[in-house]
mmCIF file with all atom_site columns, C-alpha atoms in Angstrom:
data_model
loop_
_atom_site.group_PDB
_atom_site.id
_atom_site.type_symbol
_atom_site.label_atom_id
_atom_site.label_alt_id
_atom_site.label_comp_id
_atom_site.label_asym_id
_atom_site.label_entity_id
_atom_site.label_seq_id
_atom_site.pdbx_PDB_ins_code
_atom_site.Cartn_x
_atom_site.Cartn_y
_atom_site.Cartn_z
_atom_site.occupancy
_atom_site.B_iso_or_equiv
_atom_site.pdbx_formal_charge
_atom_site.auth_seq_id
_atom_site.auth_comp_id
_atom_site.auth_asym_id
_atom_site.auth_atom_id
_atom_site.pdbx_PDB_model_num
ATOM 1   C CA . MET A 1 1   ? 1.939   -19.905 26.002  1.00 52.00 ? 1425 MET A CA 1
ATOM 2   C CA . ASP A 1 2   ? 3.715   -17.154 23.824  1.00 63.00 ? 1426 ASP A CA 1
ATOM 3   C CA . GLN A 1 3   ? 3.821   -19.122 20.871  1.00 62.00 ? 1427 GLN A CA 1
ATOM 4   C CA . LEU A 1 4   ? 0.153   -20.070 21.411  1.00 50.00 ? 1428 LEU A CA 1
ATOM 5   C CA . ARG A 1 5   ? -1.053  -16.620 21.503  1.00 52.00 ? 1429 ARG A CA 1
ATOM 6   C CA . GLU A 1 6   ? 1.063   -16.053 18.399  1.00 56.00 ? 1430 GLU A CA 1
ATOM 7   C CA . SER A 1 7   ? -0.276  -18.121 16.204  1.00 52.00 ? 1431 SER A CA 1
ATOM 8   C CA . ILE A 1 8   ? -3.763  -16.882 17.701  1.00 47.00 ? 1432 ILE A CA 1
ATOM 9   C CA . LEU A 1 9   ? -2.752  -13.569 16.322  1.00 55.00 ? 1433 LEU A CA 1
ATOM 10  C CA . ARG A 1 10  ? -1.346  -15.790 12.879  1.00 60.00 ? 1434 ARG A CA 1
ATOM 11  C CA . ALA A 1 11  ? -4.888  -16.607 11.825  1.00 63.00 ? 1435 ALA A CA 1
ATOM 12  C CA . PRO A 1 12  ? -7.124  -13.409 11.467  1.00 86.00 ? 1436 PRO A CA 1
ATOM 13  C CA . VAL A 1 13  ? -4.447  -12.191 9.970   1.00 87.00 ? 1437 VAL A CA 1
ATOM 14  C CA . ALA A 1 14  ? -4.171  -15.219 7.254   1.00 89.00 ? 1438 ALA A CA 1
ATOM 15  C CA . LEU A 1 15  ? -8.257  -14.722 6.760   1.00 93.00 ? 1439 LEU A CA 1
ATOM 16  C CA . ALA A 1 16  ? -7.602  -11.034 6.883   1.00 94.00 ? 1440 ALA A CA 1
ATOM 17  C CA . VAL A 1 17  ? -5.535  -11.579 3.254   1.00 95.00 ? 1441 VAL A CA 1
ATOM 18  C CA . LEU A 1 18  ? -7.419  -14.065 1.584   1.00 95.00 ? 1442 LEU A CA 1
ATOM 19  C CA . LEU A 1 19  ? -10.652 -11.848 2.628   1.00 96.00 ? 1443 LEU A CA 1
ATOM 20  C CA . VAL A 1 20  ? -8.205  -9.362  0.198   1.00 97.00 ? 1444 VAL A CA 1
ATOM 21  C CA . ILE A 1 21  ? -7.179  -11.434 -2.173  1.00 97.00 ? 1445 ILE A CA 1
ATOM 22  C CA . ALA A 1 22  ? -11.056 -12.475 -2.723  1.00 97.00 ? 1446 ALA A CA 1
ATOM 23  C CA . ALA A 1 23  ? -12.186 -9.213  -3.132  1.00 97.00 ? 1447 ALA A CA 1
ATOM 24  C CA . GLY A 1 24  ? -9.923  -8.189  -5.936  1.00 96.00 ? 1448 GLY A CA 1
ATOM 25  C CA . LEU A 1 25  ? -10.990 -11.415 -7.674  1.00 96.00 ? 1449 LEU A CA 1
ATOM 26  C CA . GLY A 1 26  ? -13.730 -10.794 -7.597  1.00 95.00 ? 1450 GLY A CA 1
ATOM 27  C CA . ILE A 1 27  ? -13.249 -7.401  -9.201  1.00 93.00 ? 1451 ILE A CA 1
ATOM 28  C CA . TYR A 1 28  ? -10.848 -8.155  -11.402 1.00 94.00 ? 1452 TYR A CA 1
ATOM 29  C CA . HIS A 1 29  ? -11.348 -11.920 -12.664 1.00 92.00 ? 1453 HIS A CA 1
ATOM 30  C CA . GLU A 1 30  ? -12.462 -10.891 -16.313 1.00 93.00 ? 1454 GLU A CA 1
ATOM 31  C CA . ALA A 1 31  ? -9.569  -9.875  -17.263 1.00 91.00 ? 1455 ALA A CA 1
ATOM 32  C CA . ALA A 1 32  ? -8.233  -13.268 -18.501 1.00 90.00 ? 1456 ALA A CA 1
ATOM 33  C CA . SER A 1 33  ? -10.103 -12.894 -21.084 1.00 92.00 ? 1457 SER A CA 1
ATOM 34  C CA . PHE A 1 34  ? -9.305  -9.186  -21.815 1.00 91.00 ? 1458 PHE A CA 1
ATOM 35  C CA . GLY A 1 35  ? -7.653  -8.699  -25.027 1.00 89.00 ? 1459 GLY A CA 1
ATOM 36  C CA . PHE A 1 36  ? -4.801  -6.679  -26.013 1.00 89.00 ? 1460 PHE A CA 1
ATOM 37  C CA . LEU A 1 37  ? -5.172  -2.402  -26.162 1.00 84.00 ? 1461 LEU A CA 1
ATOM 38  C CA . ASN A 1 38  ? -4.034  -0.621  -29.372 1.00 82.00 ? 1462 ASN A CA 1
ATOM 39  C CA . TRP A 1 39  ? -2.947  2.621   -27.817 1.00 83.00 ? 1463 TRP A CA 1
ATOM 40  C CA . ASP A 1 40  ? 0.359   1.439   -26.768 1.00 85.00 ? 1464 ASP A CA 1
ATOM 41  C CA . ASP A 1 41  ? 0.672   -3.172  -26.041 1.00 86.00 ? 1465 ASP A CA 1
ATOM 42  C CA . ASP A 1 42  ? 2.359   -3.411  -29.046 1.00 86.00 ? 1466 ASP A CA 1
ATOM 43  C CA . VAL A 1 43  ? 4.902   -1.232  -28.043 1.00 86.00 ? 1467 VAL A CA 1
ATOM 44  C CA . TYR A 1 44  ? 5.461   -2.272  -24.629 1.00 88.00 ? 1468 TYR A CA 1
ATOM 45  C CA . LEU A 1 45  ? 4.489   -6.434  -25.840 1.00 89.00 ? 1469 LEU A CA 1
ATOM 46  C CA . TYR A 1 46  ? 3.395   -7.849  -28.858 1.00 92.00 ? 1470 TYR A CA 1
ATOM 47  C CA . GLY A 1 47  ? 4.882   -6.144  -31.727 1.00 90.00 ? 1471 GLY A CA 1
ATOM 48  C CA . ASN A 1 48  ? 7.870   -5.245  -29.207 1.00 92.00 ? 1472 ASN A CA 1
ATOM 49  C CA . PRO A 1 49  ? 10.637  -7.302  -31.563 1.00 93.00 ? 1473 PRO A CA 1
ATOM 50  C CA . ILE A 1 50  ? 12.680  -7.890  -28.588 1.00 93.00 ? 1474 ILE A CA 1
ATOM 51  C CA . VAL A 1 51  ? 10.282  -9.151  -25.968 1.00 94.00 ? 1475 VAL A CA 1
ATOM 52  C CA . VAL A 1 52  ? 8.459   -11.204 -27.482 1.00 95.00 ? 1476 VAL A CA 1
ATOM 53  C CA . LYS A 1 53  ? 11.531  -13.286 -27.556 1.00 96.00 ? 1477 LYS A CA 1
ATOM 54  C CA . GLY A 1 54  ? 11.382  -13.935 -24.424 1.00 95.00 ? 1478 GLY A CA 1
ATOM 55  C CA . LEU A 1 55  ? 14.515  -13.542 -22.018 1.00 96.00 ? 1479 LEU A CA 1
ATOM 56  C CA . THR A 1 56  ? 17.663  -13.187 -23.675 1.00 96.00 ? 1480 THR A CA 1
ATOM 57  C CA . ALA A 1 57  ? 20.743  -11.736 -23.506 1.00 96.00 ? 1481 ALA A CA 1
ATOM 58  C CA . GLU A 1 58  ? 19.589  -9.233  -25.921 1.00 95.00 ? 1482 GLU A CA 1
ATOM 59  C CA . GLY A 1 59  ? 16.366  -8.792  -24.343 1.00 94.00 ? 1483 GLY A CA 1
ATOM 60  C CA . TRP A 1 60  ? 18.474  -8.215  -21.365 1.00 94.00 ? 1484 TRP A CA 1
ATOM 61  C CA . ARG A 1 61  ? 20.081  -5.600  -22.512 1.00 93.00 ? 1485 ARG A CA 1
ATOM 62  C CA . TYR A 1 62  ? 17.786  -3.522  -24.130 1.00 91.00 ? 1486 TYR A CA 1
ATOM 63  C CA . ALA A 1 63  ? 15.841  -3.456  -20.948 1.00 91.00 ? 1487 ALA A CA 1
ATOM 64  C CA . TRP A 1 64  ? 18.759  -2.015  -19.464 1.00 92.00 ? 1488 TRP A CA 1
ATOM 65  C CA . SER A 1 65  ? 19.285  0.479   -21.834 1.00 87.00 ? 1489 SER A CA 1
ATOM 66  C CA . ILE A 1 66  ? 17.549  3.683   -22.184 1.00 75.00 ? 1490 ILE A CA 1
ATOM 67  C CA . GLY A 1 67  ? 14.722  1.522   -24.180 1.00 63.00 ? 1491 GLY A CA 1
ATOM 68  C CA . LEU A 1 68  ? 11.778  3.235   -25.527 1.00 65.00 ? 1492 LEU A CA 1
ATOM 69  C CA . PRO A 1 69  ? 12.207  6.702   -24.374 1.00 65.00 ? 1493 PRO A CA 1
ATOM 70  C CA . PRO A 1 70  ? 10.918  8.826   -22.035 1.00 73.00 ? 1494 PRO A CA 1
ATOM 71  C CA . TYR A 1 71  ? 10.468  5.896   -19.817 1.00 79.00 ? 1495 TYR A CA 1
ATOM 72  C CA . TYR A 1 72  ? 13.329  3.902   -18.044 1.00 88.00 ? 1496 TYR A CA 1
ATOM 73  C CA . MET A 1 73  ? 12.401  1.407   -16.417 1.00 90.00 ? 1497 MET A CA 1
ATOM 74  C CA . PRO A 1 74  ? 14.109  -2.269  -17.184 1.00 93.00 ? 1498 PRO A CA 1
ATOM 75  C CA . LEU A 1 75  ? 11.768  -3.803  -14.445 1.00 95.00 ? 1499 LEU A CA 1
ATOM 76  C CA . THR A 1 76  ? 9.087   -4.027  -16.560 1.00 94.00 ? 1500 THR A CA 1
ATOM 77  C CA . TRP A 1 77  ? 9.921   -4.654  -19.307 1.00 93.00 ? 1501 TRP A CA 1
ATOM 78  C CA . LEU A 1 78  ? 11.650  -7.883  -17.464 1.00 96.00 ? 1502 LEU A CA 1
ATOM 79  C CA . SER A 1 79  ? 8.103   -8.826  -16.580 1.00 96.00 ? 1503 SER A CA 1
ATOM 80  C CA . PHE A 1 80  ? 6.866   -8.490  -20.458 1.00 96.00 ? 1504 PHE A CA 1
ATOM 81  C CA . MET A 1 81  ? 9.512   -10.773 -21.646 1.00 96.00 ? 1505 MET A CA 1
ATOM 82  C CA . LEU A 1 82  ? 9.523   -13.103 -18.209 1.00 97.00 ? 1506 LEU A CA 1
ATOM 83  C CA . ASP A 1 83  ? 5.191   -13.442 -19.389 1.00 96.00 ? 1507 ASP A CA 1
ATOM 84  C CA . VAL A 1 84  ? 6.739   -14.682 -22.861 1.00 96.00 ? 1508 VAL A CA 1
ATOM 85  C CA . GLU A 1 85  ? 8.664   -16.117 -21.687 1.00 96.00 ? 1509 GLU A CA 1
ATOM 86  C CA . LEU A 1 86  ? 5.970   -18.152 -19.235 1.00 97.00 ? 1510 LEU A CA 1
ATOM 87  C CA . PHE A 1 87  ? 3.027   -18.028 -21.411 1.00 95.00 ? 1511 PHE A CA 1
ATOM 88  C CA . GLY A 1 88  ? 4.125   -16.633 -25.273 1.00 94.00 ? 1512 GLY A CA 1
ATOM 89  C CA . VAL A 1 89  ? 2.243   -13.768 -26.432 1.00 94.00 ? 1513 VAL A CA 1
ATOM 90  C CA . ASP A 1 90  ? -0.970  -14.182 -24.569 1.00 94.00 ? 1514 ASP A CA 1
ATOM 91  C CA . PRO A 1 91  ? -2.911  -11.174 -23.351 1.00 94.00 ? 1515 PRO A CA 1
ATOM 92  C CA . GLY A 1 92  ? -5.121  -13.026 -20.607 1.00 93.00 ? 1516 GLY A CA 1
ATOM 93  C CA . ALA A 1 93  ? -2.163  -14.070 -18.733 1.00 95.00 ? 1517 ALA A CA 1
ATOM 94  C CA . SER A 1 94  ? -0.258  -10.638 -18.892 1.00 95.00 ? 1518 SER A CA 1
ATOM 95  C CA . HIS A 1 95  ? -3.599  -8.781  -17.486 1.00 95.00 ? 1519 HIS A CA 1
ATOM 96  C CA . LEU A 1 96  ? -3.973  -11.644 -14.869 1.00 95.00 ? 1520 LEU A CA 1
ATOM 97  C CA . VAL A 1 97  ? 0.148   -10.664 -14.023 1.00 96.00 ? 1521 VAL A CA 1
ATOM 98  C CA . ASN A 1 98  ? -1.232  -7.472  -13.424 1.00 96.00 ? 1522 ASN A CA 1
ATOM 99  C CA . VAL A 1 99  ? -4.340  -9.456  -10.903 1.00 97.00 ? 1523 VAL A CA 1
ATOM 100 C CA . ALA A 1 100 ? -1.678  -10.987 -9.108  1.00 97.00 ? 1524 ALA A CA 1
ATOM 101 C CA . LEU A 1 101 ? 0.738   -7.773  -8.731  1.00 97.00 ? 1525 LEU A CA 1
ATOM 102 C CA . HIS A 1 102 ? -2.269  -5.957  -7.276  1.00 97.00 ? 1526 HIS A CA 1
ATOM 103 C CA . LEU A 1 103 ? -3.233  -8.470  -5.309  1.00 98.00 ? 1527 LEU A CA 1
ATOM 104 C CA . ALA A 1 104 ? 0.203   -9.234  -3.229  1.00 98.00 ? 1528 ALA A CA 1
ATOM 105 C CA . THR A 1 105 ? 0.434   -4.537  -2.868  1.00 97.00 ? 1529 THR A CA 1
ATOM 106 C CA . SER A 1 106 ? -2.943  -5.081  -1.604  1.00 97.00 ? 1530 SER A CA 1
ATOM 107 C CA . SER A 1 107 ? -1.688  -7.674  0.620   1.00 97.00 ? 1531 SER A CA 1
ATOM 108 C CA . LEU A 1 108 ? 0.799   -5.960  1.754   1.00 97.00 ? 1532 LEU A CA 1
ATOM 109 C CA . LEU A 1 109 ? -0.999  -2.978  2.276   1.00 97.00 ? 1533 LEU A CA 1
ATOM 110 C CA . TYR A 1 110 ? -2.862  -4.537  5.063   1.00 97.00 ? 1534 TYR A CA 1
ATOM 111 C CA . LEU A 1 111 ? 0.259   -5.987  6.684   1.00 96.00 ? 1535 LEU A CA 1
ATOM 112 C CA . LEU A 1 112 ? 1.887   -2.960  6.967   1.00 96.00 ? 1536 LEU A CA 1
ATOM 113 C CA . LEU A 1 113 ? -1.412  -1.413  8.054   1.00 96.00 ? 1537 LEU A CA 1
ATOM 114 C CA . VAL A 1 114 ? -1.617  -3.948  10.804  1.00 93.00 ? 1538 VAL A CA 1
ATOM 115 C CA . ARG A 1 115 ? 2.396   -3.567  11.427  1.00 93.00 ? 1539 ARG A CA 1
ATOM 116 C CA . ILE A 1 116 ? 1.620   0.156   12.144  1.00 94.00 ? 1540 ILE A CA 1
ATOM 117 C CA . THR A 1 117 ? -1.422  0.829   14.005  1.00 92.00 ? 1541 THR A CA 1
ATOM 118 C CA . GLN A 1 118 ? -1.894  -3.048  15.918  1.00 90.00 ? 1542 GLN A CA 1
ATOM 119 C CA . LYS A 1 119 ? -6.076  -1.480  14.482  1.00 91.00 ? 1543 LYS A CA 1
ATOM 120 C CA . PRO A 1 120 ? -6.680  -5.436  12.483  1.00 90.00 ? 1544 PRO A CA 1
ATOM 121 C CA . TRP A 1 121 ? -10.325 -3.854  11.705  1.00 91.00 ? 1545 TRP A CA 1
ATOM 122 C CA . PRO A 1 122 ? -9.263  -0.773  10.005  1.00 92.00 ? 1546 PRO A CA 1
ATOM 123 C CA . SER A 1 123 ? -6.653  -2.216  8.427   1.00 94.00 ? 1547 SER A CA 1
ATOM 124 C CA . LEU A 1 124 ? -8.670  -5.017  6.131   1.00 95.00 ? 1548 LEU A CA 1
ATOM 125 C CA . LEU A 1 125 ? -11.228 -2.187  5.870   1.00 95.00 ? 1549 LEU A CA 1
ATOM 126 C CA . ALA A 1 126 ? -8.506  0.056   4.184   1.00 97.00 ? 1550 ALA A CA 1
ATOM 127 C CA . ALA A 1 127 ? -6.396  -2.678  2.146   1.00 97.00 ? 1551 ALA A CA 1
ATOM 128 C CA . LEU A 1 128 ? -10.019 -3.697  1.233   1.00 96.00 ? 1552 LEU A CA 1
ATOM 129 C CA . LEU A 1 129 ? -11.121 -0.186  -0.432  1.00 96.00 ? 1553 LEU A CA 1
ATOM 130 C CA . PHE A 1 130 ? -7.121  -0.228  -1.570  1.00 96.00 ? 1554 PHE A CA 1
ATOM 131 C CA . VAL A 1 131 ? -7.886  -3.779  -3.812  1.00 96.00 ? 1555 VAL A CA 1
ATOM 132 C CA . VAL A 1 132 ? -10.837 -2.389  -5.448  1.00 94.00 ? 1556 VAL A CA 1
ATOM 133 C CA . HIS A 1 133 ? -10.700 1.507   -6.357  1.00 93.00 ? 1557 HIS A CA 1
ATOM 134 C CA . PRO A 1 134 ? -12.001 1.912   -8.929  1.00 87.00 ? 1558 PRO A CA 1
ATOM 135 C CA . LEU A 1 135 ? -8.840  4.465   -9.347  1.00 85.00 ? 1559 LEU A CA 1
ATOM 136 C CA . HIS A 1 136 ? -7.163  1.225   -9.791  1.00 84.00 ? 1560 HIS A CA 1
ATOM 137 C CA . VAL A 1 137 ? -9.009  -0.162  -13.185 1.00 87.00 ? 1561 VAL A CA 1
ATOM 138 C CA . GLU A 1 138 ? -6.579  1.171   -15.722 1.00 86.00 ? 1562 GLU A CA 1
ATOM 139 C CA . ALA A 1 139 ? -3.505  0.199   -14.035 1.00 87.00 ? 1563 ALA A CA 1
ATOM 140 C CA . VAL A 1 140 ? -4.659  -3.739  -13.261 1.00 89.00 ? 1564 VAL A CA 1
ATOM 141 C CA . ALA A 1 141 ? -6.526  -3.746  -16.859 1.00 88.00 ? 1565 ALA A CA 1
ATOM 142 C CA . TRP A 1 142 ? -4.004  -2.069  -18.931 1.00 90.00 ? 1566 TRP A CA 1
ATOM 143 C CA . ILE A 1 143 ? -1.327  -4.781  -19.663 1.00 92.00 ? 1567 ILE A CA 1
ATOM 144 C CA . SER A 1 144 ? 1.395   -2.327  -20.605 1.00 91.00 ? 1568 SER A CA 1
ATOM 145 C CA . GLN A 1 145 ? 0.722   -0.102  -17.142 1.00 92.00 ? 1569 GLN A CA 1
ATOM 146 C CA . ARG A 1 146 ? 2.222   -2.498  -15.533 1.00 93.00 ? 1570 ARG A CA 1
ATOM 147 C CA . LYS A 1 147 ? 5.285   -0.020  -14.875 1.00 93.00 ? 1571 LYS A CA 1
ATOM 148 C CA . GLU A 1 148 ? 2.668   0.657   -12.183 1.00 94.00 ? 1572 GLU A CA 1
ATOM 149 C CA . MET A 1 149 ? 1.696   -2.691  -10.393 1.00 95.00 ? 1573 MET A CA 1
ATOM 150 C CA . LEU A 1 150 ? 5.487   -2.459  -10.027 1.00 97.00 ? 1574 LEU A CA 1
ATOM 151 C CA . ALA A 1 151 ? 6.340   0.595   -8.775  1.00 95.00 ? 1575 ALA A CA 1
ATOM 152 C CA . ALA A 1 152 ? 3.027   0.139   -5.900  1.00 95.00 ? 1576 ALA A CA 1
ATOM 153 C CA . LEU A 1 153 ? 4.774   -3.596  -4.742  1.00 97.00 ? 1577 LEU A CA 1
ATOM 154 C CA . PHE A 1 154 ? 8.455   -2.123  -5.011  1.00 96.00 ? 1578 PHE A CA 1
ATOM 155 C CA . ALA A 1 155 ? 6.873   0.999   -3.346  1.00 96.00 ? 1579 ALA A CA 1
ATOM 156 C CA . MET A 1 156 ? 4.575   -1.987  -0.112  1.00 95.00 ? 1580 MET A CA 1
ATOM 157 C CA . ILE A 1 157 ? 7.883   -3.661  0.215   1.00 96.00 ? 1581 ILE A CA 1
ATOM 158 C CA . SER A 1 158 ? 10.905  -0.908  0.881   1.00 95.00 ? 1582 SER A CA 1
ATOM 159 C CA . LEU A 1 159 ? 7.672   -0.286  3.436   1.00 91.00 ? 1583 LEU A CA 1
#
């Protein structure tokens, strides 16, 4: 009986997570057609001679060094290198990685809120507002803001 009850409770949670993901994709699906920005995407990604080589020993050392002041962001550098390793220097793919990170963060927010409050509907509303809120547009649609996407994801994981 407990297994049946538990499986019934999991179904709405899975549907809610799918709804959060669908809402985010509805907003950000066009990001795959975006290009690089001339502000600092060149410094962080396509114009960085170490990053464009992909994941290398040199890149690993670079990521864990002080790197480009004023930021110390080894995981961000490694994620850019992983993008290049997997997709080449492709702005659309890098944008979609940011979208995927945002969708994962939004889904984890929903799961966290349900766990804390035991109220699935208000938790779903909060997660939906988070995934589509205009304050996230810059971070999701600007490749160089990967650091914010990763910070939010790791914050949700840690909670």
